[in-house]
Tab-separated table of C-alpha atoms in Angstrom:
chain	number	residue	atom	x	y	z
A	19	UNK	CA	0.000	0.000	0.000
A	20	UNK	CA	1.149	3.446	-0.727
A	21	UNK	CA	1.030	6.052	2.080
A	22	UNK	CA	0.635	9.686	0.836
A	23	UNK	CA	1.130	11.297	4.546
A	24	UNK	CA	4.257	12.584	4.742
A	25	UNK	CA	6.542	11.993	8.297
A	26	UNK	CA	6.564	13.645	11.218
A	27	UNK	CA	9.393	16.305	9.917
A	28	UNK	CA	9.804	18.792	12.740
A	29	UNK	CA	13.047	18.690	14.319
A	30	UNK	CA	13.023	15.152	14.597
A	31	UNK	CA	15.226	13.722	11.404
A	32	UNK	CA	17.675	16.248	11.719
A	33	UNK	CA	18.182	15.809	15.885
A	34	UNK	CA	18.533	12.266	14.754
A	35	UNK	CA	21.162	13.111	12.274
A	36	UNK	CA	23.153	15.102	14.783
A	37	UNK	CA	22.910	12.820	17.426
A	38	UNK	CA	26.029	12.631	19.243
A	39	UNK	CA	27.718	15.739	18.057
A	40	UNK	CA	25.777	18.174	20.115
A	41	UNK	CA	27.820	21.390	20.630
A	42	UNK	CA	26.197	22.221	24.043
A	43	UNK	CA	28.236	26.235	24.427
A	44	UNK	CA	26.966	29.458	24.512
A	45	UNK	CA	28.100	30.186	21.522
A	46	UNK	CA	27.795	27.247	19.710
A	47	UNK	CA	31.515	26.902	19.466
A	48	UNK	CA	33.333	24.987	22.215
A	49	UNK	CA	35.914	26.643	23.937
A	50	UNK	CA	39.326	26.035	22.487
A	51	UNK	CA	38.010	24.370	19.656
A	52	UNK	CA	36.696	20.939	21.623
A	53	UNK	CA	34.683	19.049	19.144
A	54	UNK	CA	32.998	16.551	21.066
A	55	UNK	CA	32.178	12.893	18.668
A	56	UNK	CA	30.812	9.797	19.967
A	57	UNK	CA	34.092	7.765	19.997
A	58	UNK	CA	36.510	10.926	21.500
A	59	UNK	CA	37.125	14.634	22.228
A	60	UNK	CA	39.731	16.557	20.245
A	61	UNK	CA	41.154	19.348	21.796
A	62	UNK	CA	43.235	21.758	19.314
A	63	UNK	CA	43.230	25.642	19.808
A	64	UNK	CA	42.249	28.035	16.954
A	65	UNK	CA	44.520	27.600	13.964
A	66	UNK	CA	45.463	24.021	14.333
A	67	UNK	CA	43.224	23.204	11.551
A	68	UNK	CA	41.664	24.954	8.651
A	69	UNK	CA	38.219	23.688	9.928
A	70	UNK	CA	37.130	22.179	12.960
A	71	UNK	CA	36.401	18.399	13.149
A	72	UNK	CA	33.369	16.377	13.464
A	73	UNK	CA	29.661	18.143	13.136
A	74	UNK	CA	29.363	21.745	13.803
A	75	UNK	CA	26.174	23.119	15.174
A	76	UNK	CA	25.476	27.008	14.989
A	77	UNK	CA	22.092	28.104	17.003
A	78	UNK	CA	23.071	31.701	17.554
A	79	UNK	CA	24.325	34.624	15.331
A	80	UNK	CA	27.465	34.631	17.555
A	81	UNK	CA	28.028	31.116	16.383
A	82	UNK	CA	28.556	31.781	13.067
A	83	UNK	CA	29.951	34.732	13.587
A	84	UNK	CA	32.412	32.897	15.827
A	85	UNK	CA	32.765	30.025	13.320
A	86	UNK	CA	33.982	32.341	11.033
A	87	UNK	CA	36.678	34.264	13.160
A	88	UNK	CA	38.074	31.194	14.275
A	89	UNK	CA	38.067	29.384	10.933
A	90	UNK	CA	38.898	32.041	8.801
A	91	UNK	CA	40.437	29.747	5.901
A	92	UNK	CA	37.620	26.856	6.012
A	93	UNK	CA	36.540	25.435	3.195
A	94	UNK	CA	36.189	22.194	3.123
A	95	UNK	CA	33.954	20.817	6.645
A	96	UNK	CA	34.491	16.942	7.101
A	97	UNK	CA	31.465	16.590	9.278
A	98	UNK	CA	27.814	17.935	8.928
A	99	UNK	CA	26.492	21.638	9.322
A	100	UNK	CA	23.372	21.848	10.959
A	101	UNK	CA	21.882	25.741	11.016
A	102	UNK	CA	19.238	26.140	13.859
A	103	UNK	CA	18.367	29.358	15.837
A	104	UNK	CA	15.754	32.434	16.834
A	105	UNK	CA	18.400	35.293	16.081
A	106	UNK	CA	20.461	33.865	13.016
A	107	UNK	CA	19.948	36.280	10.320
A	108	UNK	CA	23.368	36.466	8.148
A	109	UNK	CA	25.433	33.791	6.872
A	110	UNK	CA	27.972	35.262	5.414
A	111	UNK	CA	30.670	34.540	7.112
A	112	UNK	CA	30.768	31.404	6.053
A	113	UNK	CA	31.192	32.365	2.611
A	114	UNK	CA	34.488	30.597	2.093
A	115	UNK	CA	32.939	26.980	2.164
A	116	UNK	CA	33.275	24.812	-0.484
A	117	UNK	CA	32.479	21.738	0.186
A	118	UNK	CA	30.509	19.594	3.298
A	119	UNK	CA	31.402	16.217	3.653
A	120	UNK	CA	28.416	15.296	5.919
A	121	UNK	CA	24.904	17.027	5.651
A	122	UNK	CA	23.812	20.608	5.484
A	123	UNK	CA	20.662	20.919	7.598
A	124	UNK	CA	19.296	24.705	7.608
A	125	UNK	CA	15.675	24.865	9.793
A	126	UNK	CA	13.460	26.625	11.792
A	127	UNK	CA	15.505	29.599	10.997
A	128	UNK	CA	12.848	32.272	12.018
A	129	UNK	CA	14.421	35.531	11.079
A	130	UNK	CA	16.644	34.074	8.062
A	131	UNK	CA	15.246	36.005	5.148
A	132	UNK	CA	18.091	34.621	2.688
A	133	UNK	CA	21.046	32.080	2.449
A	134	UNK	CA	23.537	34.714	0.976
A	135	UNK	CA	26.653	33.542	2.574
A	136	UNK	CA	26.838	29.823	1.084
A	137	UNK	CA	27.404	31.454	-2.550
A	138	UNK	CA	31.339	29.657	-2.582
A	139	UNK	CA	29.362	25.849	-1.654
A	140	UNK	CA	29.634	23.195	-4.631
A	141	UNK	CA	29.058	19.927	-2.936
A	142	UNK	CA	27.396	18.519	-0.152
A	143	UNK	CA	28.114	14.686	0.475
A	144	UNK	CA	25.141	13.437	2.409
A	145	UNK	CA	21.362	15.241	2.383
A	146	UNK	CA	20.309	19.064	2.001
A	147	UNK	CA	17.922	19.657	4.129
A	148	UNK	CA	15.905	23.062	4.657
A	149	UNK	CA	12.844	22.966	6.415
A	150	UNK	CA	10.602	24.905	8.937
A	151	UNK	CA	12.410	28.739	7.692
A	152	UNK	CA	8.878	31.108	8.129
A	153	UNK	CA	10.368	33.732	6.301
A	154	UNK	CA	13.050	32.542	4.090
A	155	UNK	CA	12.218	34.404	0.268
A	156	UNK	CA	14.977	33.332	-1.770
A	157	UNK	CA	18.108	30.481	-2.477
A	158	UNK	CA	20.276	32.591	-4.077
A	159	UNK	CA	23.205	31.691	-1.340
A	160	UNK	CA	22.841	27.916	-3.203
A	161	UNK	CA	22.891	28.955	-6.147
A	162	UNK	CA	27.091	27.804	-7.211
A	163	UNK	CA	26.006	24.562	-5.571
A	164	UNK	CA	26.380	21.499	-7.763
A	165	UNK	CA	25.927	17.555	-6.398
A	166	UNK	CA	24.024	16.765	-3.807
A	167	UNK	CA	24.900	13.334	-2.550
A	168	UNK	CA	22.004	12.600	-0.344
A	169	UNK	CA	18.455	13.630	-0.384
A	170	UNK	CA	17.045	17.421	-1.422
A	171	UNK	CA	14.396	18.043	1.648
A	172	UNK	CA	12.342	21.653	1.141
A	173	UNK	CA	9.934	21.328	3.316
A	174	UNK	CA	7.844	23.883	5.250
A	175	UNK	CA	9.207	26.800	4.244
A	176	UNK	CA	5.996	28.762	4.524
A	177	UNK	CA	7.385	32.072	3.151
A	178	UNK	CA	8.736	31.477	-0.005
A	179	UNK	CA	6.222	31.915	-3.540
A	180	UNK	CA	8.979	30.659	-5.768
A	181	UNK	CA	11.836	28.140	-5.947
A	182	UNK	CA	14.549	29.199	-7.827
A	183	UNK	CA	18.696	29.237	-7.793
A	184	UNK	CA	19.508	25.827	-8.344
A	185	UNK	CA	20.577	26.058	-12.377
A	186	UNK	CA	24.071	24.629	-11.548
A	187	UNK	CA	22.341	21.323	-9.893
A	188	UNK	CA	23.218	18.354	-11.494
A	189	UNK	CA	23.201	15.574	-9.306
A	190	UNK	CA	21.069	14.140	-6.295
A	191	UNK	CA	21.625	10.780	-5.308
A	192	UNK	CA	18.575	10.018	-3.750
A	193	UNK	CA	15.402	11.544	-3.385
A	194	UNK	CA	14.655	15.345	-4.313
A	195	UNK	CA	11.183	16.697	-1.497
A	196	UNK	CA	9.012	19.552	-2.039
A	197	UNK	CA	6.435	19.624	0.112
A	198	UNK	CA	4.253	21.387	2.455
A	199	UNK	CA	5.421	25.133	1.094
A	200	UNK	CA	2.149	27.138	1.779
A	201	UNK	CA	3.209	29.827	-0.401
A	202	UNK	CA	4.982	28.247	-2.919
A	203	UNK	CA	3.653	28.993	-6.899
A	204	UNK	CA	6.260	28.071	-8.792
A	205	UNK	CA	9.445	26.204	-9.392
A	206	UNK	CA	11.724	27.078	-11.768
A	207	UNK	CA	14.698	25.724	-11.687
A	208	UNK	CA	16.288	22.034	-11.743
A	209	UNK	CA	16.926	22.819	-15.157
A	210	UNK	CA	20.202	21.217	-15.356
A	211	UNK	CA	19.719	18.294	-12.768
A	212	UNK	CA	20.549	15.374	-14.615
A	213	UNK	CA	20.114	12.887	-12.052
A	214	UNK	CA	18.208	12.251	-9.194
A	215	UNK	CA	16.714	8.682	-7.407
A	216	UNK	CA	13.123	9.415	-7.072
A	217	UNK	CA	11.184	13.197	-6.673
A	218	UNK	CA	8.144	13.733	-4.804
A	219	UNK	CA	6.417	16.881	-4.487
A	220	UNK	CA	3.055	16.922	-2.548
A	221	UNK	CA	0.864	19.230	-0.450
A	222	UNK	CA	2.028	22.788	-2.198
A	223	UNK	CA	-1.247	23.861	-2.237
A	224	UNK	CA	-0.865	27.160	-4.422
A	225	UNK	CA	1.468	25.799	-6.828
A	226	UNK	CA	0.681	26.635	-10.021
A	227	UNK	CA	3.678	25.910	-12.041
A	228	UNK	CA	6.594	23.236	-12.272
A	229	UNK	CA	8.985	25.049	-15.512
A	230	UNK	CA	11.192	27.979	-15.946
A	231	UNK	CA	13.434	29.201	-18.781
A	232	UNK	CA	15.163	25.222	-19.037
A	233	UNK	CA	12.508	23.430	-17.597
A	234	UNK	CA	12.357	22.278	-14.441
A	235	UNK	CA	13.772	18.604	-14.229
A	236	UNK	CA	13.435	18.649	-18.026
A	237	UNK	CA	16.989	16.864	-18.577
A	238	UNK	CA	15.156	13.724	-16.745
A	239	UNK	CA	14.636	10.756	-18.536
A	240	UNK	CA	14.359	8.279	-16.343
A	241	UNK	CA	14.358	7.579	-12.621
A	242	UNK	CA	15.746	4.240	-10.361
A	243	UNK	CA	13.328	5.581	-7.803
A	244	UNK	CA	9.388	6.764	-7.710
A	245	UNK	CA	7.565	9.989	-9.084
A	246	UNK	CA	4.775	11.237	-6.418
A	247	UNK	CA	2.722	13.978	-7.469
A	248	UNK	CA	-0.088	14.790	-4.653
A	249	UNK	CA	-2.017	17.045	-3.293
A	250	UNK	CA	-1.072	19.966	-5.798
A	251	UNK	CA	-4.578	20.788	-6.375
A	252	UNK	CA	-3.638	24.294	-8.547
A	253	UNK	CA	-1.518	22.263	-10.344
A	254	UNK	CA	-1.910	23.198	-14.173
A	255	UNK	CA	0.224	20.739	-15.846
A	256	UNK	CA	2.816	18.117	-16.146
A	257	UNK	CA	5.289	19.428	-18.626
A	258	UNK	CA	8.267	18.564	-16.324
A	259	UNK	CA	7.431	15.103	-17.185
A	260	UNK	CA	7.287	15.351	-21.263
A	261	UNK	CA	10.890	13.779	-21.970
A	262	UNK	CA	10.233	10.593	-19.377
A	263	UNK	CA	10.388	7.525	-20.741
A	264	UNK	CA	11.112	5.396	-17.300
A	265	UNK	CA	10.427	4.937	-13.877
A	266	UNK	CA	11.796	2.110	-11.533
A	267	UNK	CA	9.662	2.184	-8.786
A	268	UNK	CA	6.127	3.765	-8.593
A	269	UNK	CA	4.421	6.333	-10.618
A	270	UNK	CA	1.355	8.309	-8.366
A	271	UNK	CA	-0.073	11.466	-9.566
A	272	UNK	CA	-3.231	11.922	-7.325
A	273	UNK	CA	-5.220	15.101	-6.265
A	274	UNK	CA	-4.552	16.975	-9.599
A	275	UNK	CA	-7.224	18.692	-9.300
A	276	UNK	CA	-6.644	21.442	-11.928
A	277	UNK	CA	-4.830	18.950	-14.460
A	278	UNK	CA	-6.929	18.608	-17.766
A	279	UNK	CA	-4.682	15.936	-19.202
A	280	UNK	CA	-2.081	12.917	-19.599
A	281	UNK	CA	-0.533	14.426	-22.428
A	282	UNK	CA	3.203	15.188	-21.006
A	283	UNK	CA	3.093	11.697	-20.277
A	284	UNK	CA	3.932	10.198	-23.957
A	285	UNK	CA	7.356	9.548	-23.676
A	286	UNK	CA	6.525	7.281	-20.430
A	287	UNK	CA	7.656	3.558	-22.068
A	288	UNK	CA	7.699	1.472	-18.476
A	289	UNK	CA	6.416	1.638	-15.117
A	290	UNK	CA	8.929	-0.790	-12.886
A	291	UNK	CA	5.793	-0.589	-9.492
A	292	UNK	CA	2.672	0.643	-9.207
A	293	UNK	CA	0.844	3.268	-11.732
A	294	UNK	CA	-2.100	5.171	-9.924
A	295	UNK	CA	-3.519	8.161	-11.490
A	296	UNK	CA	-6.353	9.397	-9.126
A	297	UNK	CA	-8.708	11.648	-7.737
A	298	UNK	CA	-9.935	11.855	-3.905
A	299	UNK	CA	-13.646	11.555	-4.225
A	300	UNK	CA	-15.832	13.745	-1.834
């Protein structure tokens, strides 16, 4: 059976992913650079290393401020970067990093109107993850960024009307998520994302449109993974699926409410799981 509800989301995958790395200072940066792991404590003082070790956690402005002062050359963090706090408003000083060899989680970010700051990052090795940002309006800070090597998650950012900035994408290895964006009209971008595992976008309840100047996800041919559309009832049409001609897993496209036709759909040569093309009835 296919379930169409979504996870519980808040807070709780990313406290999971961070689990044992827990930067517990003021500031959100140990004192004399102590980067507490599960298997030891490093001790090294400011300038022993171009980046500090392990997962970093930054819930303050002062964090990343202090991040920044301490780490003035980083550009490459081994660990994951999780961003999480009332008062953070600028990342910019962590313009210099290039690359995250763990995850980059960014969430419930109240006051973080943009992600200017991240403009130097290419790569991320495990999942992207923003979620839960009220008043986040733009991902221009993402927009040099290039392989993904985990999931996408955009989830709950209840601020943002369009999703744009991510024309250099070309790789996700597993599953791309839009979902539950109040706001959210259109997205236009993806253009160049080449490949991804599966993509699910449900519950954007004012999106209209899924294109943009390249077409959104129009370099997709085929997927390993699924292809959930649901609960996109101002939905207008499917375009972003004319050039597919496989799917591995599942195909669902349910709660369309505003799509007239199958049409972008005539590429599609196999289904690997289950096709369902529905409606909810009342």
């Amino acid at each position: 059976m296919i379930n169409f509800l979504h996870s519980s989301w808040v807070c709780m995958l990313s406290l999971l992913l961070f689990s044992g790395y827990v930067l517990s200072y003021a500031d959100g940066i140990p004192p004399e650079g102590i980067i507490k792991t599960p298997y030891s404590s490093t001790s090294f003082l400011p300038g022993d290393s171009l980046c500090p070790a392990g997962d970093v956690l930054l819930t303050t402005q002062a964090a990343v401020d202090s991040l920044a002062s301490r780490y003035p050359q980083c550009q490459i963090l081994d660990g994951s970067l999780r961003i999480f706090g009332a008062d953070i408003q600028d990342l910019s000083p962590l313009s210099g990093l290039r690359h995250i060899g763990g995850s980059l989680v960014i969430e419930a970010n109240p006051n973080l109107y943009h992600l200017n700051g991240l403009d130097s990052l290419r790569s991320v090795a495990g999942d992207l993850i923003i979620q839960g940002n009220a008043v986040l309006n733009d991902f221009w800070g993402l927009n040099q960024l290039e392989t993904v090597g985990g999931n996408f998650t955009f989830l709950g950012n209840d601020g943002l009307s369009r999703l744009g900035e991510f024309d250099n994408l070309r790789s996700v290895g597993a599953q791309v998520d839009i979902s539950y964006n109040a706001a959210l009209r259109t997205i236009e971008t993806f253009g160049n994302l080449q490949q991804v595992n599966s993509l699910s976008i449900q519950s954007n309840y004012a999106l209209v449109n899924i294109g943009g100047i390249d077409g959104a996800f129009d370099k997709i041919s085929s997927l390993v993974g699924s292809i959930t559309l649901v609960n996109n009832p101002a939905l207008m049409d499917i375009r972003m699926l004319a050039k597919l001609k496989s799917v591995g897993d599942d195909l669902v496209l349910f709660n369309l409410d505003r799509l007239i036709d199958l049409k972008n759909l005539s590429q599609l040569q196999t289904v690997g799981g289950d096709l369902y093309i529905g409606q909810m009835m009342s």
